[in-house]
Coordinates of C-alpha atoms in Angstrom, one line a residue:
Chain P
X1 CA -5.1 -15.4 -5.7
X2 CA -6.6 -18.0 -8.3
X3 CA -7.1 -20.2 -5.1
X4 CA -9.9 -18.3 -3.7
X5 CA -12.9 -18.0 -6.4
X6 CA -16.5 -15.7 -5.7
X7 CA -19.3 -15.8 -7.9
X8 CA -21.0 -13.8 -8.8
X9 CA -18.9 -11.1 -9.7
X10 CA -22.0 -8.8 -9.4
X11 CA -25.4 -9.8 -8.2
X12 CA -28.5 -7.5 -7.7
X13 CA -30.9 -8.1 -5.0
X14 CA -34.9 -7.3 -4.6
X15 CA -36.7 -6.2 -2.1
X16 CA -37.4 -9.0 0.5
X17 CA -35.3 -11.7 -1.2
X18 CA -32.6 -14.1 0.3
X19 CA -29.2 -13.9 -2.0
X20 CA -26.3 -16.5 -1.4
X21 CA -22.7 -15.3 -2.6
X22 CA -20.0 -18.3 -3.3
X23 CA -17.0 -18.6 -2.0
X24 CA -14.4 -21.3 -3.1
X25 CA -10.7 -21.9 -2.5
X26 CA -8.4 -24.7 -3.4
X27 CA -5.8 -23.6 -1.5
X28 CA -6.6 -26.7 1.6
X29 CA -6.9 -23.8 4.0
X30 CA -8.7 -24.4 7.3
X31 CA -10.0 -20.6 8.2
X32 CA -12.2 -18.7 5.5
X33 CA -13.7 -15.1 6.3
X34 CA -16.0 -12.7 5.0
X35 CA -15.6 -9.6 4.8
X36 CA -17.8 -6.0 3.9
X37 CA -16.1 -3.7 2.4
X38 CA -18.2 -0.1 1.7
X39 CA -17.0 3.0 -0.4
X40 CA -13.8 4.7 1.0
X41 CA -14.1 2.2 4.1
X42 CA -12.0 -0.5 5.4
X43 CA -12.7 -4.5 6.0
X44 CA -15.5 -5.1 8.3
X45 CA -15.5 -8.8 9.3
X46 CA -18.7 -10.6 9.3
X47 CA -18.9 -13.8 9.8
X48 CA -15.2 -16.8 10.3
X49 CA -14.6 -20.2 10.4
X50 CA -11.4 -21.6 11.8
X51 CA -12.7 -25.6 10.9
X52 CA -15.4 -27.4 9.0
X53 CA -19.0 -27.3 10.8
X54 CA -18.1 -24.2 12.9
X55 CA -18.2 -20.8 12.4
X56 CA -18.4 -17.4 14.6
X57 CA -20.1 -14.0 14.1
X58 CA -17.6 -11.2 13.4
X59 CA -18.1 -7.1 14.1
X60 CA -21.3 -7.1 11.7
X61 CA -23.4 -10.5 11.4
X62 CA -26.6 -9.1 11.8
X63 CA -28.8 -10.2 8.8
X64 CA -26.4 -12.9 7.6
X65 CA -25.5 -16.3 8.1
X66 CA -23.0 -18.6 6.9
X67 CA -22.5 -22.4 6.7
X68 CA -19.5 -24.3 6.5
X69 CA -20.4 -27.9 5.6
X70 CA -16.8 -28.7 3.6
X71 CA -13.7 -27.4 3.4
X72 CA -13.2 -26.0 0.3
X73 CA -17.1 -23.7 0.5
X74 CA -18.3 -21.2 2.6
X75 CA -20.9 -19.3 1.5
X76 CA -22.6 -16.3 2.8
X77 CA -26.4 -15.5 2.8
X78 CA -27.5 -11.9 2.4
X79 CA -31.0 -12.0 4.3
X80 CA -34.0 -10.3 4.2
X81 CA -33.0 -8.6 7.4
X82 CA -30.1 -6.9 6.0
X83 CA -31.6 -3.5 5.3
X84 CA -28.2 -1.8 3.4
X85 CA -26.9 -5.0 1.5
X86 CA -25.2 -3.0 -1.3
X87 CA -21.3 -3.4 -0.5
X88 CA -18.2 -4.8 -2.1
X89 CA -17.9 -8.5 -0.6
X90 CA -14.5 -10.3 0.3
X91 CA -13.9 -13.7 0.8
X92 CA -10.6 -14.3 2.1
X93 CA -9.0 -17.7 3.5
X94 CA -5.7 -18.4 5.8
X95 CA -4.2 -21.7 6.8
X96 CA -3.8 -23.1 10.6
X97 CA -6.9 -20.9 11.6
X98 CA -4.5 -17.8 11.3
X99 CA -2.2 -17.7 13.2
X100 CA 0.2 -15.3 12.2
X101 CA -0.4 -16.6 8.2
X102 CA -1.5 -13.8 5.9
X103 CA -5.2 -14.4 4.6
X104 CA -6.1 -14.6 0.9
X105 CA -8.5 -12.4 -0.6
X106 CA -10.9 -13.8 -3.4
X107 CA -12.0 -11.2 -6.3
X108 CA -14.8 -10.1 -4.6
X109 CA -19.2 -10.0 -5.2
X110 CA -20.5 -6.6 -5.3
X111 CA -23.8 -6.8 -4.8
X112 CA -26.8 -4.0 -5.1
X113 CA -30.2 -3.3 -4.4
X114 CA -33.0 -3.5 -7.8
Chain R
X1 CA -10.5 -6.2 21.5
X2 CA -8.0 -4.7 18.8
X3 CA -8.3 -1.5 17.7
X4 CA -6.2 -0.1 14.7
X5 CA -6.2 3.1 13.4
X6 CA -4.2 4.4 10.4
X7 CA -3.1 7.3 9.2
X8 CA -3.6 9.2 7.0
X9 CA -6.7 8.4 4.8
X10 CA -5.1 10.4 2.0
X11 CA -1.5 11.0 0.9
X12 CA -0.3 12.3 -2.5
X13 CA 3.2 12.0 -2.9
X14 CA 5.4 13.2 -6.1
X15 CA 6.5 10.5 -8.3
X16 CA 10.0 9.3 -7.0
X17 CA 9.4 10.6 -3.3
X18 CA 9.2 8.2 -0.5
X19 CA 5.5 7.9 0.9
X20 CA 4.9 6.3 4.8
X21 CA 1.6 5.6 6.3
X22 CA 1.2 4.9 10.3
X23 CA -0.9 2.7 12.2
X24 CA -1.4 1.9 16.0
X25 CA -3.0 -0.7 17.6
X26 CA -4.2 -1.5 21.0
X27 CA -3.9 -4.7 22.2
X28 CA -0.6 -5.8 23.6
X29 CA -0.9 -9.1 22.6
X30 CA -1.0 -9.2 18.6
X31 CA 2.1 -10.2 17.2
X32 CA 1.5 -10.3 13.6
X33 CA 1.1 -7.0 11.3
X34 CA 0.5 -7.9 7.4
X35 CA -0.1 -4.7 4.9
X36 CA -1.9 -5.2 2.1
X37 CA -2.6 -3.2 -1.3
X38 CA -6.0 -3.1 -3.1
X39 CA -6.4 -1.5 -6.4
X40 CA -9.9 0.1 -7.3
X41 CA -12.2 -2.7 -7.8
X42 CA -9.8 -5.2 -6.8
X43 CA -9.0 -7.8 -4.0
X44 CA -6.6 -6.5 -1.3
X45 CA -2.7 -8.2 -1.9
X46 CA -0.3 -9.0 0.7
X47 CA 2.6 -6.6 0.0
X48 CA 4.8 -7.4 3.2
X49 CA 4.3 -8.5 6.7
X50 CA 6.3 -8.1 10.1
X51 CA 6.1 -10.5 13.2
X52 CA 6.1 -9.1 16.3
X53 CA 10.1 -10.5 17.1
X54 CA 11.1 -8.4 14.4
X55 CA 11.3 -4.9 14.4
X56 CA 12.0 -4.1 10.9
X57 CA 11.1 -6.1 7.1
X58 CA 12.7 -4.4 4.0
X59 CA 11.3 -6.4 0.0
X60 CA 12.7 -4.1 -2.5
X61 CA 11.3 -0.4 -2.1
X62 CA 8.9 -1.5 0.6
X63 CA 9.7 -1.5 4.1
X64 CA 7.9 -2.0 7.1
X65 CA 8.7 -0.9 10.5
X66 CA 7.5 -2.2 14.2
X67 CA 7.7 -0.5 17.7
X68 CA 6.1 -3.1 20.1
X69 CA 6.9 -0.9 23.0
X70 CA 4.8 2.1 21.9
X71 CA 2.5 0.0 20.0
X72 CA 2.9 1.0 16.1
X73 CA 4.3 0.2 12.9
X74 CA 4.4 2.0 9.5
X75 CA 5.2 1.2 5.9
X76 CA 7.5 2.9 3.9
X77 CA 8.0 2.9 0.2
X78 CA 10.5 4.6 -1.7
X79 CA 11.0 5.7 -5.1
X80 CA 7.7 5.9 -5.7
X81 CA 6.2 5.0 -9.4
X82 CA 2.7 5.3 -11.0
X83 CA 1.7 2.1 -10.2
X84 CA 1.7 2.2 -6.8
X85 CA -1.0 4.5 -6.7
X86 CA -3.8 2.5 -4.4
X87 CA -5.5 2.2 -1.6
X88 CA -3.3 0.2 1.0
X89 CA -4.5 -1.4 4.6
X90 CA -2.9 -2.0 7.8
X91 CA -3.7 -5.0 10.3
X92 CA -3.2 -6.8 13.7
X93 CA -3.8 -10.0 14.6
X94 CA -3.9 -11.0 18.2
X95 CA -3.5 -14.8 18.2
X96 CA -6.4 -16.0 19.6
X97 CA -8.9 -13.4 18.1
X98 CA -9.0 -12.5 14.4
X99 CA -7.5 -10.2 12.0
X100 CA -8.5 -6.1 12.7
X101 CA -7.9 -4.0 9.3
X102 CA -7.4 -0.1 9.6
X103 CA -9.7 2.3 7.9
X104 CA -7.4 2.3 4.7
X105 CA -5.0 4.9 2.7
X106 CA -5.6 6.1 -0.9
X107 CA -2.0 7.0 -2.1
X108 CA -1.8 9.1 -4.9
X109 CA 1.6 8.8 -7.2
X110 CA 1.9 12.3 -8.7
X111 CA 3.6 12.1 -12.4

């Protein structure tokens, strides 16, 4: 959807460094996701927020974190501690906090290891 | 919480055939089943969705079917053409938890 906008398309990360991806939508949704996809996998959720200044930890949120200070942003941080970063990254974004809406899907970030 | 599992991971179907995939899920509770279709490289698309007081959903060649009871619901797409060669995901939603995907199915359209 041209509602939901990531950036970087791609983004390579070093050894030891911190690596924010972008996530944007126009779309006046409440609930924004993220969401790991691997080779020949499914979605893996990793971090939600249903409203602004709250978020939970999905199946996989070891070694990122999240912040949700406005509506419209909610990017993701790809620590240090996250030892197999390299993934195809979803945002995705739903109104009402999802209940029973479809979510949105953004164009993705894939990121890799230098 | 929800568990989904889809089948199967593969399916290669001659062009003009009908293809199905299957899912289950667990919980008793989720009421709302979206499918979504995500070409290589691409973001996944909402294709069709069912609610859980409907039992089936028809758009064109896509169809999607629901059986609360035993706790499964499929998509069916006829007449297949090139084009909907892709990798395409089930998923629950129970309403006060979040959305579970299923592990995904690459469809093949044969020419």
């Amino acid at each position: 959807d041209g509602g939901i906008t990531q950036s970087p398309k791609y983004l390579f990360r070093k050894e030891g460094q911190n690596v924010t991806l972008s996530c944007e939508q126009n779309l006046n949704h409440d609930a924004m996701y993220w969401y790991r996809q691997d080779p020949g996998q499914g979605l893996r959720l990793i971090y939600y927020s249903q409203i602004v200044n709250d978020f939970q930890k999905g199946d996989i949120a070891e070694g990122y974190s999240v912040s949700r200070e406005k509506k419209e942003s909610f990017p993701l941080t790809v620590t240090s501690a996250q030892k197999n970063p390299t993934a195809f990254y979803l945002c995705a974004s739903s109104p009402q906090g999802a209940r029973n809406q479809p979510q949105h899907f953004g164009d993705g970030t894939r990121l890799s290891i230098l | 919480g929800e568990n989904v599992e889809q089948h199967p991971s593969t399916l290669s179907v001659q062009e003009g055939d009908s293809a199905v995939i299957k899912c289950t899920y667990s919980d008793s509770a989720s009421n709302y089943f979206p499918w979504y279709k995500q070409e290589l490289g691409k973001r996944p698309q909402l294709i069709i969705d069912i609610r859980s007081n409907v039992g089936e959903k028809k758009d064109q060649r896509i169809a999607v079917t629901l059986n609360k009871t035993a706790k499964h619901f499929s998509l069916h797409i006829t007449e297949t053409q090139p084009e909907d060669s892709a990798v395409y995901f089930c998923a629950a939603h129970n309403p006060n938890e979040k959305l579970t995907f299923g592990t995904g199915t690459r469809l093949t359209i044969i020419p």
